mmCIF file of C-alpha atoms in Angstrom:
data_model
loop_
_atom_site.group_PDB
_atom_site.id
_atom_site.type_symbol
_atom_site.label_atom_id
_atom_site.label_comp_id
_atom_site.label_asym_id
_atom_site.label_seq_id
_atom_site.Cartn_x
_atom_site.Cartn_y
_atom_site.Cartn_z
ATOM 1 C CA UNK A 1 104.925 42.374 133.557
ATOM 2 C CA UNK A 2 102.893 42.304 136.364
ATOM 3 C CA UNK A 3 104.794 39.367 137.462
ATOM 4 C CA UNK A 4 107.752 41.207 137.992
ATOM 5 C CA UNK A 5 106.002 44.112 139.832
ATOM 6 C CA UNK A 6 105.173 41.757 142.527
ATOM 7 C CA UNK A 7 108.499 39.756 142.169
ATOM 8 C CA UNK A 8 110.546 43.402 142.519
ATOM 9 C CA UNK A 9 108.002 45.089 145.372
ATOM 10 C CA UNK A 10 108.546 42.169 147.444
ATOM 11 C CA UNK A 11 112.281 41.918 147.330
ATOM 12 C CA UNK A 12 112.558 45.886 148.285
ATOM 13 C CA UNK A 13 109.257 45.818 151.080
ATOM 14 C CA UNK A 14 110.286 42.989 152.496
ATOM 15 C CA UNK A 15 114.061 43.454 152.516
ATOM 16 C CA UNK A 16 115.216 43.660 155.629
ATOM 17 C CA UNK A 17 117.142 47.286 155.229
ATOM 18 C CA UNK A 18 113.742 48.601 154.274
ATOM 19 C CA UNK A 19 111.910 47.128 157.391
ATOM 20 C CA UNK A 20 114.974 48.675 159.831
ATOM 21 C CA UNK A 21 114.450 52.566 157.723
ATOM 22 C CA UNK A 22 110.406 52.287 158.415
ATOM 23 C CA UNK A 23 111.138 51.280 162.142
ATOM 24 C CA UNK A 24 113.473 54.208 162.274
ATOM 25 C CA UNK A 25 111.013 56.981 160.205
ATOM 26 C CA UNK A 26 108.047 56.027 163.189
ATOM 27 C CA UNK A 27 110.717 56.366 165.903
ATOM 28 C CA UNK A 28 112.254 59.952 164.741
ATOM 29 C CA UNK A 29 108.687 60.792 163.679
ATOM 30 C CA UNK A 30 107.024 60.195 166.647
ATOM 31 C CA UNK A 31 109.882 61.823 168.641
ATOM 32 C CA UNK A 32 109.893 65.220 166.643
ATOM 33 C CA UNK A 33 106.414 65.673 166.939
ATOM 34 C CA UNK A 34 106.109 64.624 170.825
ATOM 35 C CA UNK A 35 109.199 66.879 171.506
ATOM 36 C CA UNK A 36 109.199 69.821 169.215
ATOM 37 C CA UNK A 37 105.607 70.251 167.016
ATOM 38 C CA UNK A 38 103.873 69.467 170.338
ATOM 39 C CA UNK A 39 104.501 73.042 171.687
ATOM 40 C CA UNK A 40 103.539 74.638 168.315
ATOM 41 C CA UNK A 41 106.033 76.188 165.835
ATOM 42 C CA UNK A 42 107.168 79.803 165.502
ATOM 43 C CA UNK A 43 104.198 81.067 167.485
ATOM 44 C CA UNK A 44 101.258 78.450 165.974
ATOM 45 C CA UNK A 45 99.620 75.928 167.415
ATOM 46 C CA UNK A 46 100.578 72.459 166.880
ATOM 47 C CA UNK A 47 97.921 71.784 164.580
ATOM 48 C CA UNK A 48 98.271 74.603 162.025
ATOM 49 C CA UNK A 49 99.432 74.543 158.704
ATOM 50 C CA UNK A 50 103.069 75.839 159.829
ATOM 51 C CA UNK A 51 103.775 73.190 162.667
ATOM 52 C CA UNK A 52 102.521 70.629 160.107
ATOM 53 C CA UNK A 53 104.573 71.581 157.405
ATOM 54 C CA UNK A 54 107.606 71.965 159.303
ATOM 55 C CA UNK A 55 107.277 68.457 160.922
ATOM 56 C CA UNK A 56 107.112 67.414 156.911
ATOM 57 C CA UNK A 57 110.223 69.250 155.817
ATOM 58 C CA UNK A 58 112.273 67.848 159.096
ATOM 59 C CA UNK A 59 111.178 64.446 157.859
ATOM 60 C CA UNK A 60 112.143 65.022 154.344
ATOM 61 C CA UNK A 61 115.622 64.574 154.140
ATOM 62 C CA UNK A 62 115.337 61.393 155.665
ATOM 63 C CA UNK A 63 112.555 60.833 152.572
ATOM 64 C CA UNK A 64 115.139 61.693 150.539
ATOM 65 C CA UNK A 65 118.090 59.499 151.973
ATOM 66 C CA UNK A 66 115.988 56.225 151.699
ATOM 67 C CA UNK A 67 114.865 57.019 148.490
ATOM 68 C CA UNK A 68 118.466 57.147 147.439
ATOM 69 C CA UNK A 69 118.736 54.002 148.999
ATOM 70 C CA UNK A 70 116.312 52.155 147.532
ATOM 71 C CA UNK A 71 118.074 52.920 144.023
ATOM 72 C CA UNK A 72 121.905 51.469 145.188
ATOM 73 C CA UNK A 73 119.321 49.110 146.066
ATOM 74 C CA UNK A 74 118.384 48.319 142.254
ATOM 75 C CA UNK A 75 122.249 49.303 141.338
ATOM 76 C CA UNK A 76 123.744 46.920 143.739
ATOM 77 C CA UNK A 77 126.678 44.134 142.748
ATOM 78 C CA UNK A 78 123.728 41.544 143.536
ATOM 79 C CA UNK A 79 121.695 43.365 141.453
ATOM 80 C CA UNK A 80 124.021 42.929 138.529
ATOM 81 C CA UNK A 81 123.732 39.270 139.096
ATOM 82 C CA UNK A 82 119.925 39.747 139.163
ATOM 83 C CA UNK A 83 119.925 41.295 135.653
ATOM 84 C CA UNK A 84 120.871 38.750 133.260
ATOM 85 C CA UNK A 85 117.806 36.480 134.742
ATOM 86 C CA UNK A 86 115.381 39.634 134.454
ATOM 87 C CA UNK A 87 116.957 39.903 130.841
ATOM 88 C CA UNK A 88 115.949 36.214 130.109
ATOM 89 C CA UNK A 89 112.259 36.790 130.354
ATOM 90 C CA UNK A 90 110.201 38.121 127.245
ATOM 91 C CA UNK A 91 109.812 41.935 128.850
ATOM 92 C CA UNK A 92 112.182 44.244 127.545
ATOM 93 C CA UNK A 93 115.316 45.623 129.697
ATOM 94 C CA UNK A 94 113.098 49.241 129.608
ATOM 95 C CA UNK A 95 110.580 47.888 131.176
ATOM 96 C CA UNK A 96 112.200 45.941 133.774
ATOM 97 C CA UNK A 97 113.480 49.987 134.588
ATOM 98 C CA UNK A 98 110.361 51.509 134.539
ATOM 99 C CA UNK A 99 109.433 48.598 136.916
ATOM 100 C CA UNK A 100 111.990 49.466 138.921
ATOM 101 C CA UNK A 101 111.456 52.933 139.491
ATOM 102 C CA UNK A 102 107.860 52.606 140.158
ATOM 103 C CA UNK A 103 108.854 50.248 142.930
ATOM 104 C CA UNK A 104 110.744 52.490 144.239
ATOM 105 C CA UNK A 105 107.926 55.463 143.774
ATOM 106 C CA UNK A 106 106.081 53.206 145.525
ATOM 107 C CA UNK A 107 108.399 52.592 148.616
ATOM 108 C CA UNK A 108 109.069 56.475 148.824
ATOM 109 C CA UNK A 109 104.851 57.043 148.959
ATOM 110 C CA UNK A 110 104.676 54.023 151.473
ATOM 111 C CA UNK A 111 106.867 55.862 153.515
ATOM 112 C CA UNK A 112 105.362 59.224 153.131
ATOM 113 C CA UNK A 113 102.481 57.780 153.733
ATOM 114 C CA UNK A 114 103.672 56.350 157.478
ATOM 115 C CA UNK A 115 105.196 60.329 157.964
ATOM 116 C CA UNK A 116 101.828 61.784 157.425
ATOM 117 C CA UNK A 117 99.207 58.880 159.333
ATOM 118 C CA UNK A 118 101.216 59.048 162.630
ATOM 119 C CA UNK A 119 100.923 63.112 162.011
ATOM 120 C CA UNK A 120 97.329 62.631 161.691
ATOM 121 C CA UNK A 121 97.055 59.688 165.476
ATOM 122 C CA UNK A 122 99.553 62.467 167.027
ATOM 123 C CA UNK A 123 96.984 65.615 166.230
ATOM 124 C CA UNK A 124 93.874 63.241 167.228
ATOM 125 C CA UNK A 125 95.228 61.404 170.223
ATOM 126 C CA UNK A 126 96.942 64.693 172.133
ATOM 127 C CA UNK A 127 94.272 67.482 170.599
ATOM 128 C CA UNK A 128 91.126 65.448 169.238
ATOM 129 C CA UNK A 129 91.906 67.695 165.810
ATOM 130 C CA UNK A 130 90.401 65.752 162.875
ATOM 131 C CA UNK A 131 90.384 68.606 159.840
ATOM 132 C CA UNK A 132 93.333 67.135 157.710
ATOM 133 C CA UNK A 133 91.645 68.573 154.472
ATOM 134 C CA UNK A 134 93.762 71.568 154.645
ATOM 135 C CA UNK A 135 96.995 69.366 154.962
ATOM 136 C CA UNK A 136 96.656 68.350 151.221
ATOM 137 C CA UNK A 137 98.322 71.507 149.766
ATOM 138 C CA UNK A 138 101.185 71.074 152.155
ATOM 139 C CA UNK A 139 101.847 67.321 151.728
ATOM 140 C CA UNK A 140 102.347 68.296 147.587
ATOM 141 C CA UNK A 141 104.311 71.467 147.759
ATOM 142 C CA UNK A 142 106.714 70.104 150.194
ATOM 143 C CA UNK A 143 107.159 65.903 149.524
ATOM 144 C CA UNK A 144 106.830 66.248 145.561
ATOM 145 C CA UNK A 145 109.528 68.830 144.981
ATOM 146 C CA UNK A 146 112.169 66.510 147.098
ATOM 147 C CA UNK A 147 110.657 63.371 145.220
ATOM 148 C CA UNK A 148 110.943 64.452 141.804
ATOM 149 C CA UNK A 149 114.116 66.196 142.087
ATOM 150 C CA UNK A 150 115.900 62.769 143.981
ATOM 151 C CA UNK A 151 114.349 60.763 141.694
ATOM 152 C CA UNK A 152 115.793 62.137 139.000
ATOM 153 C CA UNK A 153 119.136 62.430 140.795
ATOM 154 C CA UNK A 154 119.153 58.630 141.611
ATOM 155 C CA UNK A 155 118.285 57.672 137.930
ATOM 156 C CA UNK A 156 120.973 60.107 136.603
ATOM 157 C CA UNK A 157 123.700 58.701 138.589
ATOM 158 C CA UNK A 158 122.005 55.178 139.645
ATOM 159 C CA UNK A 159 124.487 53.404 136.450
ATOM 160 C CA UNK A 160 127.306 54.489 138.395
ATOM 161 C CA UNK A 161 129.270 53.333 141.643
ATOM 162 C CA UNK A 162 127.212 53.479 144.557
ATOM 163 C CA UNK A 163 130.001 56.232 146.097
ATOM 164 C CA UNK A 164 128.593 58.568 144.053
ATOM 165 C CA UNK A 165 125.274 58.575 145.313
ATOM 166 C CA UNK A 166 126.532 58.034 149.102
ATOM 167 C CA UNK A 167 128.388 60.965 148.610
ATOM 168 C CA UNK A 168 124.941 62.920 147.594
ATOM 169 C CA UNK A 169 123.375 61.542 150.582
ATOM 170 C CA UNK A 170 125.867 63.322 152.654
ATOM 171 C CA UNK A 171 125.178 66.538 150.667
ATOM 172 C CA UNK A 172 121.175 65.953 151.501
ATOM 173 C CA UNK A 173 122.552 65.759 155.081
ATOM 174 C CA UNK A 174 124.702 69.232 154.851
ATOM 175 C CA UNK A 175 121.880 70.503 153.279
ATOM 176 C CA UNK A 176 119.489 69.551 156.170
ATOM 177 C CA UNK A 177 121.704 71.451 158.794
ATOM 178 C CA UNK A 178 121.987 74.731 156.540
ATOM 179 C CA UNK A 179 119.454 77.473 157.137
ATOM 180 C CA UNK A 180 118.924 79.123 153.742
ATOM 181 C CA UNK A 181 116.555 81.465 151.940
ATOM 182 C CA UNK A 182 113.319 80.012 151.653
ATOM 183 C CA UNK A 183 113.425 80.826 148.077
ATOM 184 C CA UNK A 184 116.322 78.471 147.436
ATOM 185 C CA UNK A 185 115.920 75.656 150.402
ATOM 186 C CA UNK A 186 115.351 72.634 149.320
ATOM 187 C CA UNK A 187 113.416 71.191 151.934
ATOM 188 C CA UNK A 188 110.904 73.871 153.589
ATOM 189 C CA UNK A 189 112.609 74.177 157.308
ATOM 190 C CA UNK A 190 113.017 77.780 157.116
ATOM 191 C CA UNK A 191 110.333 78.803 155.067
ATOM 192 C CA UNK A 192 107.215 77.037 157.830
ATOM 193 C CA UNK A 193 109.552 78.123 160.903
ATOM 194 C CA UNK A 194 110.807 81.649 159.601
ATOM 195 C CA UNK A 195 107.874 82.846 157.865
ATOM 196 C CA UNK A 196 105.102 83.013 160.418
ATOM 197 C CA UNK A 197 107.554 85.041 162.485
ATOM 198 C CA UNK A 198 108.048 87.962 159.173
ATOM 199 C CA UNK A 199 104.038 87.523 159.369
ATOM 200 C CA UNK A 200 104.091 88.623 162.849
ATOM 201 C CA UNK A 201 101.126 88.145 165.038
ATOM 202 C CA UNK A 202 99.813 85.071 167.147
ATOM 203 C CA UNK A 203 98.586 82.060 165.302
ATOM 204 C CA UNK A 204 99.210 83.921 161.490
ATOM 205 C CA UNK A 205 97.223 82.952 158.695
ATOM 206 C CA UNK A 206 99.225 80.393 156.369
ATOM 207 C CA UNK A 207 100.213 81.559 153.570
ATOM 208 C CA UNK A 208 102.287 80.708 150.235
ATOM 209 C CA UNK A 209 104.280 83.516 148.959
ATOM 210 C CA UNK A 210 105.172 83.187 145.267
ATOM 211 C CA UNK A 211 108.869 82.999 145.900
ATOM 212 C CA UNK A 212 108.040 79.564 147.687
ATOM 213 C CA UNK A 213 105.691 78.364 145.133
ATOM 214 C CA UNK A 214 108.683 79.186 142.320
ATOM 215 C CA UNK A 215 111.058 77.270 144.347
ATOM 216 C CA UNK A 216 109.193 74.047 144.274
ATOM 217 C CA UNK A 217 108.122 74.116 140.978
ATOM 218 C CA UNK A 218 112.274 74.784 140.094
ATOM 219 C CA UNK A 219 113.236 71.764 142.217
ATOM 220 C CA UNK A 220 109.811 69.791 140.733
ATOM 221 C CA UNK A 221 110.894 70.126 136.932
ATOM 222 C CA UNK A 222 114.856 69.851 137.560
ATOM 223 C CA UNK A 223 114.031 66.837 138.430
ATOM 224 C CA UNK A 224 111.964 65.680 135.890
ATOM 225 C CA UNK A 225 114.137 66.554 133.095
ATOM 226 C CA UNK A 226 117.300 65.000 135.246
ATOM 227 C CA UNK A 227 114.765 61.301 135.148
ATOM 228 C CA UNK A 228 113.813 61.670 131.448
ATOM 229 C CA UNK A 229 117.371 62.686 130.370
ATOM 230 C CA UNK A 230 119.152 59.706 132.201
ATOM 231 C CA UNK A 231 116.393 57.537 130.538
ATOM 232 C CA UNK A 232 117.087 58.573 127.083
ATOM 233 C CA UNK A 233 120.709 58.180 127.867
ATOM 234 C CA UNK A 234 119.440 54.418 129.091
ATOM 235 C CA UNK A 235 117.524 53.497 125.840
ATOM 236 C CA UNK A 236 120.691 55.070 123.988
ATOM 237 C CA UNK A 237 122.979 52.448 125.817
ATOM 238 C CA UNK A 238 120.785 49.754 124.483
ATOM 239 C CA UNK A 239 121.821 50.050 121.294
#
């Protein structure tokens, strides 16, 4: 089993698709937070909790997109081929999934973990700010919402043509451009740019109002039950 971890981590970290999305994340990373978190958001300073969770929900439909990628990547007409070899071997066709998936978890948190180091040079280099602690509660409440729920997407619709999921990569996209409640928005744009202004004041303390906190843990468990129901649909197909 552990054979085919390796086997399946280095065909998606080394492929080259996934090389050219990491060279693009550190280029559009480093960009938004030179051009736009640099002068602080919504009245904060560039270091605070809002500027730093906005620069996180900006990146996250990108997340998003290449995590939908990386499951056409595992759906894929070459990956068809792929399966009757993976098939041969003694582990079982569930486990090759669940493989799979944590592959891709894995991609998604190597990602996320590129996002939030150059975050971390960019405060350092330009303000000599080293007191990331308090980054921890907005790193969860805005990149595991977005994982869990496109997780769950891409399993549900991963056994279908590829167009589907394209198709909800251009509704991520829409989505990305709308400005909606923060009580409904999926990734946390409005909520860390809107909400210090309601606060009012210079440099406001950051807060969580429980509207926000309900609207992750919505989008969290949606898509939970979407990854659990497409796999019991998957062990169904089995038999």
């Amino acid at each position: 089993m552990s054979e085919i971890l390796k086997y399946e981590l280095k065909r998606l970290l080394f492929h080259k698709v996934y090389l050219i999305l990491c060279a693009v994340m550190i280029c559009y990373s480093w960009g938004l937070l030179t051009r736009d978190v640099i002068l602080g958001i919504s009245n904060t300073a560039p270091f605070s909790e809002w500027s730093f969770g906005y620069y996180l929900a900006k990146i996250s439909p990108i997340l998003s997109i290449m995590l939908l990628f990386f499951v056409t990547f595992f759906y894929s007409k070459q990956e068809k081929e792929i399966k009757g070899i993976l098939l041969a071997t003694p582990t079982s066709y569930e486990k090759i999934v669940t493989i799979r998936y944590v592959v891709i978890a894995i991609g998604f948190l190597i990602q996320s973990g590129i996002v939030v180091l150059l975050s971390f040079i960019f405060l350092n280099r330009f303000f000599g700010y080293t007191q990331i602690a308090s980054f921890i509660e907005i790193i969860i409440t805005v990149l595991l919402p977005t994982f869990f729920l496109f997780m769950g997407i891409g399993r549900m619709m991963g056994g279908k043509k590829n167009i589907v999921i394209y198709g909800i990569i251009m509704m991520v996209l829409i989505l990305a451009f709308l400005s909606l409640p923060y009580q409904v928005e999926l990734f946390g744009e409005s909520f860390f740019k809107g909400y210090p202004l309601k606060i009012g004041g210079v440099e406001p303390e950051f807060y969580v109002p429980m509207g926000y906190w309900i609207n992750r843990i919505c989008y969290s468990v949606i898509g939970i039950g979407l990854f659990f129901l497409a796999r019991r649909k998957e062990i169904r197909s089995q038999f």
